[in-house]
Amino acid sequence: MNQAYNPQSFQYDIAQNPGARPARDVAVSFKGLSKTYKMDRVEVPALKGVSGSIAKAATTFITGPSGSGKSTLLNLLGLLDRPTDGEMEILGEDVTKLTDKQAADFRAQHIGFVFQSFNLIPVLSLRENVEFPLLNRKMSWASRKTRALEYLEAVGLGDFVDRRPGEISGGQRQRVAIARALVSEPTLLIADEPTANLDTKTSREIVALMDRIKVELNTSVVICTHDTDLITPGSAIINIVDGQTAGEY
Amino acid sequence: MIWKIALRNIFKNARRSVTTALAIGIGGLAALLFGGFVTSIWYGVQTSMIQEQGNLQVYRNGYLEFGAANPDAYTIKDWDKVAALLAADPMLAENIAVITPRIDLAGVAGNAETGNSKTFIGTGIVPAEIDAMRGWDGWNIGQVAPVTGLAAGGQESVIVGLGMARLMGMCEALSVPNCQDAPVDASTLVVEEQDFTSLVGTEAGLADQGNGTEKPQLNVMAATSAGVPNIARVGIESAQAQAVRAIDNSFIMMHFEQARGLLYGDSQEATALMLQVADPAQVDAVKARVDAVMTEAGLDLSVYHFTEVDPTFDRIFGMFTFMFIVVSIVLSIVIVFTIVNTISMTIVERVKEIGTIRALGFRKGFVRALFLTESTMIGLIGALIALGSAILLSNVINAAGLQWTPPSNATPLTVQLMVLDNPTFAIGVVGTLVALSFLASVWPTFKAARLNIVESLQRA
């Protein structure tokens, strides 16, 4: 797994990943996804007709060199952005035509996010940060609190619930971010370079944590990374180069 | 949770929050103090005028429109019967504290000692009743006017304006401080006492009034209702400054009977009846009842609120209200810009947080609510600072006993900043500050909610 990563000629030995692409139910499918940004008057294509799928309750890595379009694809999968063209279904629902409100509600119900720089709300305690997404749910304060504590326990931070994000380490913050992403028990967990700001050991722990929780919660995990060392056996891989699918394993 | 985030962010950015809250607080303080002053004007100047004129005044129909040209044609005949009629009504008897007649007159006054003479504008009043009116304090603001000083003297005594005393060359004789007699040209001085008796017609008997008094004397001459000049000699009780220089230079206050004798002889006529209502809240009801009683009696009279007769109060109050509005607008602009600046800076610093919140599935409304709550809370803190400091500062200023003289008064009023005496106003200012804080942040928060999620998340 510790192969050298060459963004120009990305090759991933399928033999090292024997569990890849098993026949599973599809959580997300997308076909011909394109995204073009307008910068001043110049149109910059970020994605050029990308197609693929994300299996249910599996981990899918989106890999590729910097600027290849993997984050753009992730943003489209997470309904944070709209494709210029193409089709996409999440859990069988056409999500390309959702209104802004519908997209927000869909994210609240089905999608969890883990960001590269954690993006915790600094003025809230760890418990309150984890509890935060549950404000979108009709839950009592007590239920929200209980569930937030359960998830903090699950990521090993049960003893730090009243601390603020600024009072814990980067690895711990990312654990909190994972707890926050999972507390609403989403169908799809999207993680954009979740280990970019962490050391190697902590990075592996974070990926292992997501892998474990994926199994427990039956959640599809999509991880965008350029660090192929993180790819775990049995995971699916979508490789993006120059805005196009360079390989799907 | 929104409140928690808002409050904690306020404390997190303590310096900026304090600066903004102080800007709101100082603006609110200025509005509250100025408003308290305007409130005190509303009570103080009205009290002053009611003490002088009563809340209501009865005139012959047409007097206010045409009486100035021909006052004798618009007098109240048998004023004493009208007063008795009103006093006999149970509702009016219960509510009216004083009913008193007044005669307005004009003529020529002369000082035989100096040979000075000039026109005068006079008023004839019943001193004891006016003194009673001057004790009125219907709103309990502790403002009582001094008595006229006319009651102590006889029927022939008068009070003149300070300017009148100066022009008549009576400053020294009256021992008026800061008053210098008009210079007298000895060569033109008429040594003999001026004799107006040849001018006096059928009322000649009135001419000798006032003789024998040791007070400085004036001869006052006015035309009777028959158009014949009539004259009286009066003794000056004192000189008192009047609010307007032109009036001060020609003012004479005399006993009602003296004025009536000069103008109407034995006829029970008066220019007006002044009614002082004990409870100012009952004025409208009393006015309606007076109107009904006079209509039932078939009297050719009308009753007016004192502000209808004399627009001074409305003008003073209107002027200060306008100033208050202008100052409030300026303060509001400053407050709005401060809040817009603060919230805009807060939003710029928290763009990534906005992106995260939107990514987590919260709608734009949640983002708006988050920042609107924050600005509203800052506004509330500022408003409470304003209210607290206004109460404190107004007490200090009120205790200092500062005085000011409104345009309608000759004597100063003590400055009383009535911040809490008008709770509606105080609550209104607090509410306005909070509402301004809310409204000022609407535009920046709408902009924040419209931020592109992806771009927000990419912000460092």
XYZ file of C-alpha atoms in Angstrom:
709
model
C 0.000 0.000 0.000
C 2.925 2.297 0.479
C 3.425 2.741 -3.200
C 4.758 6.007 -4.549
C 2.055 8.321 -5.834
C 2.611 9.735 -9.264
C -0.143 12.146 -10.231
C 0.837 12.104 -13.877
C 0.594 8.340 -14.285
C -1.634 7.220 -11.523
C -1.809 3.472 -11.441
C -3.345 1.476 -8.701
C -2.709 -2.212 -8.590
C -6.090 -3.861 -8.425
C -4.362 -6.954 -7.115
C -3.529 -5.068 -3.942
C -7.188 -4.259 -3.468
C -8.919 -7.557 -3.988
C -12.191 -6.504 -2.414
C -12.729 -3.583 -4.752
C -15.967 -3.132 -6.704
C -17.955 -6.036 -5.288
C -21.495 -6.203 -6.521
C -23.314 -3.981 -4.057
C -26.368 -1.725 -4.021
C -25.702 1.733 -5.365
C -26.105 4.766 -3.100
C -25.059 7.337 -5.645
C -24.850 7.133 -9.395
C -23.748 9.873 -11.708
C -23.451 10.047 -15.429
C -21.797 12.638 -17.638
C -21.298 15.102 -14.807
C -19.764 18.327 -15.982
C -18.935 21.476 -14.123
C -17.668 24.639 -15.744
C -16.710 27.685 -13.726
C -16.778 31.160 -15.137
C -13.775 33.175 -14.082
C -14.331 36.687 -15.349
C -15.287 35.941 -18.938
C -13.243 32.776 -19.260
C -14.955 29.426 -18.865
C -12.877 26.902 -16.971
C -14.057 23.296 -17.167
C -13.432 21.487 -13.883
C -15.272 18.283 -14.666
C -15.832 16.901 -18.141
C -18.511 14.281 -18.237
C -17.562 12.162 -15.239
C -19.583 9.011 -14.639
C -19.516 6.471 -11.855
C -21.257 5.199 -8.771
C -20.877 4.963 -5.006
C -21.828 1.696 -3.399
C -24.009 1.561 -0.321
C -22.232 0.986 2.994
C -18.846 0.978 1.348
C -15.866 3.277 1.316
C -15.041 4.959 -1.959
C -11.877 6.942 -2.437
C -11.791 9.716 -4.993
C -8.214 10.233 -5.934
C -6.292 12.311 -8.359
C -3.717 15.037 -8.535
C -4.317 18.565 -7.322
C -6.603 20.460 -9.663
C -7.893 17.281 -11.246
C -11.482 17.992 -10.249
C -11.914 15.542 -7.368
C -13.076 18.235 -4.945
C -15.481 19.520 -7.579
C -16.911 16.026 -7.914
C -17.162 15.777 -4.139
C -19.004 19.093 -3.994
C -21.481 17.852 -6.564
C -21.955 14.560 -4.713
C -22.562 16.509 -1.506
C -25.078 18.846 -3.211
C -22.919 21.801 -2.304
C -22.763 22.781 -5.940
C -24.787 22.155 -9.069
C -23.445 20.409 -12.135
C -23.402 22.317 -15.396
C -24.523 19.170 -17.087
C -25.122 15.510 -16.345
C -27.326 13.338 -14.194
C -26.996 12.269 -10.606
C -29.140 10.160 -8.331
C -28.702 9.716 -4.623
C -30.719 6.910 -3.070
C -32.658 6.725 -6.304
C -33.673 10.383 -6.258
C -32.717 12.758 -9.048
C -30.912 15.434 -7.121
C -29.814 17.663 -9.974
C -33.105 19.536 -10.054
C -33.522 20.127 -6.344
C -34.170 23.687 -5.285
C -31.824 25.356 -2.840
C -34.121 24.555 0.089
C -34.684 20.987 -1.054
C -30.938 20.489 -1.438
C -30.370 21.840 2.080
C -33.025 19.516 3.476
C -31.556 16.590 1.552
C -28.104 17.297 2.972
C -29.545 17.561 6.460
C -31.290 14.220 6.110
C -28.835 12.133 4.149
C -25.355 13.617 3.908
C -22.627 14.162 6.452
C -19.464 16.158 5.836
C -15.943 15.949 7.181
C -13.733 18.818 6.108
C -10.000 19.119 5.717
C -9.714 21.821 8.352
C -12.413 20.350 10.608
C -14.673 23.442 10.401
C -15.915 23.162 13.952
C -17.760 26.128 15.398
C -15.186 27.643 17.745
C -17.608 29.135 20.272
C -19.390 25.841 20.898
C -18.187 23.022 23.109
C -17.421 19.648 21.562
C -20.810 18.332 22.663
C -22.576 21.357 21.239
C -20.682 21.015 17.969
C -21.783 17.420 17.611
C -25.292 18.316 18.684
C -25.474 21.158 16.154
C -26.711 19.219 13.042
C -29.505 17.741 15.137
C -31.086 21.205 15.346
C -32.440 20.305 11.924
C -34.286 17.377 13.437
C -37.374 17.443 15.576
C -35.648 16.203 18.681
C -35.847 17.275 22.275
C -32.843 18.991 23.802
C -32.281 15.995 26.058
C -32.339 13.538 23.142
C -29.952 15.702 21.159
C -27.581 15.926 24.076
C -27.672 12.189 24.732
C -26.999 11.332 21.126
C -24.184 13.854 20.852
C -22.541 12.332 23.922
C -22.914 8.837 22.468
C -21.102 9.853 19.297
C -18.366 11.651 21.181
C -17.918 8.476 23.200
C -17.808 6.498 19.961
C -14.921 8.589 18.629
C -13.099 8.347 21.950
C -13.682 11.848 23.209
C -16.177 11.183 25.970
C -13.942 12.879 28.483
C -13.658 16.130 26.570
C -17.267 16.985 25.900
C -17.188 20.431 27.519
C -13.986 21.589 25.893
C -13.889 24.013 23.028
C -12.305 23.048 19.671
C -9.372 25.334 20.394
C -8.505 23.275 23.480
C -7.872 19.956 21.744
C -5.441 18.583 19.159
C -5.984 18.456 15.393
C -6.635 14.718 15.447
C -9.174 15.134 18.197
C -10.867 17.933 16.286
C -11.219 15.708 13.275
C -12.746 13.021 15.489
C -15.261 15.605 16.676
C -15.923 16.547 13.054
C -16.565 12.872 12.268
C -18.900 12.581 15.233
C -20.716 15.694 14.018
C -20.983 14.288 10.503
C -22.355 10.992 11.730
C -24.623 12.134 14.534
C -27.518 12.630 12.147
C -26.847 9.113 10.860
C -26.467 10.028 7.195
C -26.623 7.637 4.295
C -23.618 9.285 2.721
C -20.518 10.554 4.495
C -18.366 12.846 2.418
C -14.865 13.620 3.571
C -12.724 16.111 1.688
C -9.041 15.525 2.410
C -9.877 14.673 6.012
C -6.302 13.824 6.906
C -4.485 16.593 5.073
C -3.764 18.474 8.268
C -2.884 15.434 10.340
C 0.233 13.366 10.867
C 0.494 9.883 9.358
C -0.425 7.986 12.502
C -3.440 10.143 13.235
C -4.464 9.998 9.580
C -4.616 6.226 9.682
C -6.575 6.303 12.913
C -9.105 8.703 11.382
C -9.592 6.575 8.278
C -9.872 3.461 10.411
C -12.463 5.234 12.545
C -14.540 6.144 9.505
C -14.212 2.620 8.207
C -15.430 1.196 11.505
C -18.352 3.555 11.852
C -19.314 2.958 8.224
C -19.906 -0.661 9.067
C -21.789 0.108 12.264
C -24.047 2.719 10.654
C -24.318 1.184 7.192
C -23.108 4.453 5.725
C -21.489 5.026 2.362
C -18.230 6.857 2.865
C -16.653 8.929 0.116
C -13.168 10.141 0.857
C -11.385 12.551 -1.382
C -7.618 12.270 -1.008
C -4.419 12.476 -2.940
C -2.703 10.258 -0.377
C -3.069 6.729 -1.763
C -1.496 5.320 1.380
C -4.796 5.863 3.106
C -6.736 3.574 0.806
C -7.942 0.607 2.771
C -8.392 -2.875 1.380
C -11.804 -3.513 -0.062
C -12.424 0.128 -0.862
C -13.600 1.402 -4.225
C -11.567 4.004 -6.033
C -12.520 6.631 -8.555
C -9.493 8.239 -10.080
C -9.962 11.658 -11.604
C -7.412 13.260 -13.903
C -7.990 16.492 -15.787
C -11.673 16.515 -14.951
C -12.301 13.088 -16.341
C -12.551 9.592 -14.943
C -9.145 8.030 -15.358
C -10.154 4.793 -13.730
C -12.732 3.206 -11.488
C -11.697 0.263 -9.362
C -28.440 27.151 20.250
C -28.708 30.237 18.034
C -28.810 32.439 21.129
C -25.847 30.583 22.559
C -23.778 31.008 19.407
C -24.760 34.659 19.110
C -24.008 35.465 22.733
C -20.698 33.621 22.730
C -19.603 35.340 19.545
C -20.462 38.672 21.124
C -18.189 37.831 24.045
C -15.572 36.310 21.755
C -15.283 39.602 19.889
C -15.640 41.546 23.110
C -13.829 44.704 22.034
C -15.821 45.074 18.832
C -19.082 44.192 20.574
C -18.424 46.690 23.341
C -17.570 49.420 20.829
C -20.760 48.766 18.892
C -22.904 48.512 22.011
C -21.377 51.745 23.302
C -22.116 53.508 20.018
C -25.704 52.349 20.299
C -25.733 53.173 24.005
C -24.408 56.702 23.570
C -26.811 57.352 20.711
C -29.651 56.008 22.823
C -28.474 58.017 25.828
C -28.580 61.217 23.780
C -32.041 60.348 22.479
C -33.332 59.480 25.950
C -31.922 62.622 27.574
C -33.145 64.875 24.809
C -36.469 63.058 24.818
C -36.589 63.460 28.597
C -36.025 67.174 28.104
C -38.769 67.368 25.471
C -41.046 65.485 27.858
C -40.242 67.995 30.575
C -41.079 70.772 28.096
C -44.379 69.115 27.366
C -45.265 69.005 31.035
C -43.428 72.131 32.188
C -44.509 74.618 29.534
C -48.066 73.349 29.568
C -48.155 73.608 33.343
C -46.783 77.130 33.084
C -49.423 78.151 30.598
C -52.258 76.437 32.431
C -51.175 78.222 35.584
C -51.550 81.507 33.692
C -54.488 80.851 31.398
C -56.286 77.753 32.615
C -56.806 74.651 30.502
C -59.899 76.017 28.815
C -61.086 79.467 27.861
C -64.570 80.705 27.010
C -64.957 83.459 24.439
C -67.790 85.094 22.640
C -68.214 83.485 19.232
C -66.069 85.250 16.686
C -63.705 86.814 19.218
C -60.676 84.840 18.140
C -61.281 85.702 14.501
C -62.498 89.293 14.697
C -62.189 90.410 18.326
C -58.827 92.036 17.875
C -60.338 94.654 15.580
C -63.346 95.359 17.744
C -62.975 93.808 21.195
C -65.985 95.498 22.680
C -68.274 93.822 20.196
C -67.094 90.394 21.297
C -67.154 90.535 25.084
C -68.916 88.033 27.296
C -71.966 89.818 28.654
C -72.934 88.925 32.205
C -69.844 86.847 32.662
C -70.760 86.290 36.300
C -73.975 84.519 35.287
C -72.078 82.375 32.806
C -69.594 81.441 35.508
C -72.444 80.636 37.884
C -74.128 78.528 35.209
C -70.991 76.479 34.694
C -70.329 76.156 38.401
C -73.848 74.871 38.928
C -73.294 71.867 36.680
C -72.373 68.890 38.910
C -69.814 67.435 36.483
C -68.136 70.783 35.964
C -68.283 71.654 39.646
C -66.481 68.433 40.390
C -63.757 68.958 37.813
C -63.171 72.686 37.496
C -60.883 74.078 40.155
C -61.044 77.742 39.127
C -63.340 79.831 36.926
C -62.077 83.373 36.590
C -62.764 86.285 34.238
C -60.213 88.242 32.286
C -60.329 91.524 30.443
C -57.827 92.345 27.745
C -57.377 96.057 27.162
C -55.087 98.549 25.564
C -54.575 102.244 25.940
C -52.069 104.911 26.869
C -50.123 105.090 30.128
C -48.366 108.183 31.354
C -46.060 109.082 34.243
C -46.849 112.580 35.398
C -43.547 112.774 37.307
C -41.381 112.260 34.258
C -43.757 113.233 31.515
C -43.187 109.883 29.819
C -46.149 108.212 28.186
C -46.660 105.257 25.902
C -49.229 102.763 24.771
C -49.879 99.795 27.004
C -51.316 96.344 26.632
C -53.144 95.348 29.766
C -54.932 92.501 31.335
C -57.449 92.664 34.117
C -57.556 89.675 36.419
C -58.862 88.585 39.784
C -55.549 88.275 41.662
C -56.704 85.780 44.289
C -58.078 83.462 41.610
C -55.001 83.779 39.404
C -52.834 83.096 42.447
C -54.889 79.945 43.036
C -54.385 78.948 39.398
C -50.643 79.435 39.733
C -50.562 76.746 42.387
C -51.890 74.165 39.892
C -49.647 71.137 39.397
C -51.897 68.692 37.612
C -49.079 66.379 36.544
C -47.309 66.507 39.903
C -44.050 67.757 38.483
C -43.398 70.037 41.454
C -43.664 73.214 39.410
C -45.497 76.031 41.141
C -45.475 79.615 39.840
C -45.081 82.548 42.197
C -48.211 84.535 43.033
C -48.983 87.704 41.096
C -48.265 89.967 44.034
C -51.333 91.950 43.097
C -53.630 90.565 45.749
C -51.800 92.347 48.526
C -52.429 95.766 47.032
C -55.712 97.599 46.698
C -57.973 97.662 43.675
C -55.866 100.471 42.213
C -52.603 98.590 42.301
C -51.034 97.253 39.123
C -48.002 95.334 38.041
C -46.042 96.564 35.060
C -43.511 94.982 32.800
C -39.867 95.700 33.504
C -39.546 97.460 30.176
C -42.629 99.495 30.919
C -41.129 100.593 34.233
C -37.933 101.607 32.465
C -39.728 103.515 29.741
C -41.893 105.256 32.305
C -38.777 106.203 34.269
C -39.774 104.242 37.339
C -36.842 101.895 37.887
C -35.485 103.847 40.782
C -38.864 104.480 42.331
C -39.686 100.781 42.135
C -36.159 99.750 43.183
C -35.894 97.436 40.208
C -32.466 95.795 40.002
C -30.554 96.038 36.718
C -32.968 98.640 35.440
C -32.001 102.083 34.306
C -34.576 104.817 33.883
C -34.964 106.377 30.505
C -33.091 109.703 30.385
C -35.354 112.736 30.957
C -34.869 115.973 29.124
C -35.490 118.550 31.870
C -36.166 121.296 29.359
C -39.169 119.477 27.958
C -40.434 118.152 31.269
C -44.042 119.169 31.941
C -43.986 120.167 35.535
C -47.685 120.384 35.949
C -49.490 117.148 36.430
C -51.097 116.087 33.209
C -54.807 116.458 33.420
C -56.851 114.057 31.350
C -60.121 114.822 33.057
C -61.237 116.991 30.203
C -61.052 113.895 28.046
C -63.228 111.864 30.359
C -66.856 111.589 29.407
C -69.633 110.041 31.390
C -67.256 107.893 33.427
C -65.459 110.931 34.812
C -65.882 109.653 38.349
C -63.387 106.946 37.689
C -60.597 109.372 37.114
C -59.642 109.913 40.710
C -58.955 106.310 41.550
C -55.542 105.706 43.006
C -55.120 109.019 44.599
C -53.598 108.998 48.016
C -51.354 105.974 47.482
C -47.645 106.245 48.183
C -46.706 103.863 45.435
C -45.278 105.197 42.173
C -48.255 106.113 40.102
C -49.294 105.895 36.503
C -52.207 107.388 34.681
C -53.798 104.866 32.401
C -56.213 105.864 29.738
C -58.410 103.577 27.675
C -61.448 103.947 25.522
C -64.721 102.850 27.066
C -67.143 100.629 25.225
C -68.921 103.806 24.202
C -65.709 104.997 22.562
C -65.081 107.710 25.146
C -61.604 107.999 26.704
C -61.527 107.016 30.354
C -58.695 107.393 32.755
C -57.564 105.939 36.038
C -54.659 106.616 38.300
C -53.050 103.415 39.495
C -50.283 102.587 41.919
C -47.532 100.289 40.743
C -47.100 97.327 43.066
C -44.033 96.003 41.305
C -42.351 95.561 37.956
C -42.035 92.032 36.617
C -40.214 90.913 33.500
C -42.401 89.527 30.727
C -41.404 86.859 28.228
C -41.500 88.999 25.083
C -39.700 92.336 24.954
C -42.521 94.058 23.057
C -44.993 92.997 25.735
C -42.539 93.719 28.531
C -42.278 97.284 27.277
C -46.022 97.809 27.411
C -47.432 95.376 29.957
C -49.789 96.321 32.747
C -51.615 93.786 34.894
C -54.451 95.245 36.897
C -57.379 94.174 39.007
C -60.307 92.899 37.031
C -62.619 95.454 38.578
C -60.228 98.259 37.697
C -60.121 97.136 34.064
C -63.873 96.588 33.965
C -64.446 100.040 35.395
C -62.166 101.567 32.805
C -63.856 99.884 29.869
C -67.344 98.881 30.798
C -68.347 100.826 33.894
C -70.947 98.809 35.777
C -71.591 96.370 32.979
C -70.577 92.793 33.869
C -68.471 92.190 30.797
C -65.284 90.263 30.354
C -63.083 89.306 27.445
C -62.795 85.698 28.490
C -63.494 83.196 31.196
C -60.537 81.025 32.125
C -61.314 77.550 33.417
C -58.730 75.512 35.216
C -59.440 71.789 35.300
C -57.993 69.976 38.300
C -57.196 66.752 36.453
C -55.642 67.318 33.026
C -56.937 63.932 31.893
C -60.484 65.296 32.192
C -59.939 68.371 30.033
C -61.582 67.012 26.907
C -64.593 65.739 28.854
C -64.916 69.065 30.661
C -64.592 70.969 27.402
C -67.382 68.894 25.867
C -69.561 69.417 28.922
C -68.962 73.188 28.987
C -69.854 73.324 25.343
C -73.051 71.370 25.984
C -74.079 73.513 28.961
C -73.548 76.751 27.031
C -75.378 75.441 23.979
C -78.305 74.309 26.145
C -78.431 77.774 27.668
C -78.417 79.331 24.198
C -75.271 81.321 24.881
C -73.322 82.793 21.981
C -70.097 81.474 23.462
C -67.490 78.874 22.615
C -64.953 77.039 24.715
C -61.397 76.498 23.512
C -58.415 74.557 24.675
C -55.711 77.008 25.663
C -53.518 75.807 22.808
C -56.233 76.829 20.353
C -56.138 80.352 21.714
C -52.403 80.659 22.168
C -50.271 78.593 19.772
C -47.117 79.207 21.808
C -47.111 75.788 23.428
C -47.658 73.925 20.174
C -44.868 75.935 18.551
C -42.397 75.381 21.369
C -43.219 71.699 21.615
C -43.241 71.373 17.835
C -39.839 73.025 17.580
C -38.242 70.741 20.155
C -39.974 67.700 18.708
C -38.593 68.597 15.296
C -35.126 69.024 16.781
C -35.524 65.677 18.490
C -36.498 64.061 15.205
C -33.493 65.581 13.394
C -31.101 64.537 16.170
C -32.667 61.065 16.241
C -32.256 60.672 12.498
C -28.580 61.649 12.730
C -28.067 59.273 15.649
C -29.907 56.518 13.803
C -27.682 56.911 10.763
C -24.564 56.644 12.942
C -25.969 53.611 14.740
C -27.020 51.910 11.515
C -23.589 52.386 9.949
C -21.878 51.115 13.094
C -24.010 47.998 13.151
C -23.672 47.375 9.420
C -19.909 47.682 9.814
C -19.783 45.375 12.832
C -21.994 42.683 11.356
C -20.225 42.887 7.999
C -16.874 42.372 9.728
C -18.300 39.495 11.733
C -19.614 37.894 8.565
C -16.307 38.302 6.736
C -14.545 36.567 9.621
C -17.056 33.745 9.681
C -17.562 32.992 6.003
C -16.186 29.496 6.468
C -18.530 28.921 9.378
C -21.424 30.059 7.183
C -20.344 27.570 4.492
C -20.102 24.804 7.073
C -23.525 25.543 8.495
C -25.039 25.531 5.019
C -23.195 22.298 4.162
C -24.624 20.688 7.285
C -28.058 21.180 5.772
C -29.211 24.419 7.336
C -31.218 26.700 5.121
C -30.334 30.310 4.383
C -32.897 31.411 6.945
C -30.855 29.803 9.702
C -27.778 31.782 8.703
C -29.834 34.969 8.616
C -31.351 34.187 11.990
C -27.893 33.558 13.440
C -26.509 36.971 12.533
C -29.750 38.840 13.071
C -29.885 37.390 16.572
C -26.337 38.538 17.195
C -26.973 42.094 16.026
C -30.265 42.243 17.916
C -28.517 41.142 21.092
C -25.839 43.809 20.608
C -28.657 46.288 20.070
C -30.370 45.135 23.244
C -27.148 45.451 25.241
C -26.617 48.941 23.779
C -30.209 49.892 24.570
C -29.835 48.741 28.171
C -26.595 50.729 28.449
C -28.501 53.744 27.097
C -31.393 53.312 29.508
C -29.216 52.710 32.553
C -26.896 55.615 31.845
C -29.828 57.898 30.976
C -31.505 57.175 34.311
C -28.229 57.777 36.140
C -27.280 60.932 34.259
C -30.779 62.411 34.344
C -30.836 62.038 38.130
C -27.490 63.829 38.362
C -28.641 66.649 36.055
C -32.005 66.960 37.789
C -30.275 67.157 41.149
C -28.018 69.925 39.846
C -31.030 72.210 39.571
C -30.117 73.702 36.199
C -32.599 76.226 34.864
C -33.734 77.364 31.456
C -36.263 79.898 30.265
C -38.652 78.757 27.564
C -39.754 81.349 25.008
C -43.189 81.497 26.615
C -41.887 82.321 30.073
C -40.345 85.275 31.782
C -39.185 83.182 34.699
C -36.922 80.166 34.261
C -38.005 76.573 34.717
C -35.848 74.037 36.472
C -34.466 71.454 34.051
C -36.054 68.108 34.760
C -34.999 65.372 32.351
C -38.053 63.125 32.538
C -36.576 59.896 31.217
C -38.845 57.472 33.032
C -41.812 59.799 33.455
C -42.893 58.870 29.966
C -42.500 55.065 29.973
C -43.915 54.776 26.465
C -41.133 57.002 25.174
C -38.391 55.194 27.120
C -39.630 51.809 25.949
C -39.977 53.257 22.461
C -36.327 54.365 22.400
C -35.152 50.984 23.678
C -37.371 49.223 21.137
C -36.185 51.508 18.356
C -32.536 50.817 19.173
C -33.159 47.075 19.109
C -35.212 47.366 15.921
C -32.518 49.529 14.301
C -29.898 46.950 15.218
C -32.057 44.260 13.684
C -32.907 46.194 10.541
C -29.357 47.455 10.016
C -28.085 43.900 9.839
C -30.748 42.612 7.461
C -28.810 43.528 4.350
C -25.428 42.069 5.446
C -27.075 38.909 6.756
C -28.994 38.398 3.533
C -25.717 38.751 1.703
C -24.144 36.227 4.056
C -26.940 33.731 3.521
C -26.530 34.026 -0.242
C -22.819 33.182 -0.150
C -21.811 30.304 -2.358
C -21.259 27.300 -0.105
C -18.234 25.950 -1.945
C -16.522 29.336 -2.056
C -17.286 29.877 1.614
C -15.728 26.550 2.545
C -12.612 27.389 0.561
C -12.090 30.617 2.523
C -9.052 30.418 4.794
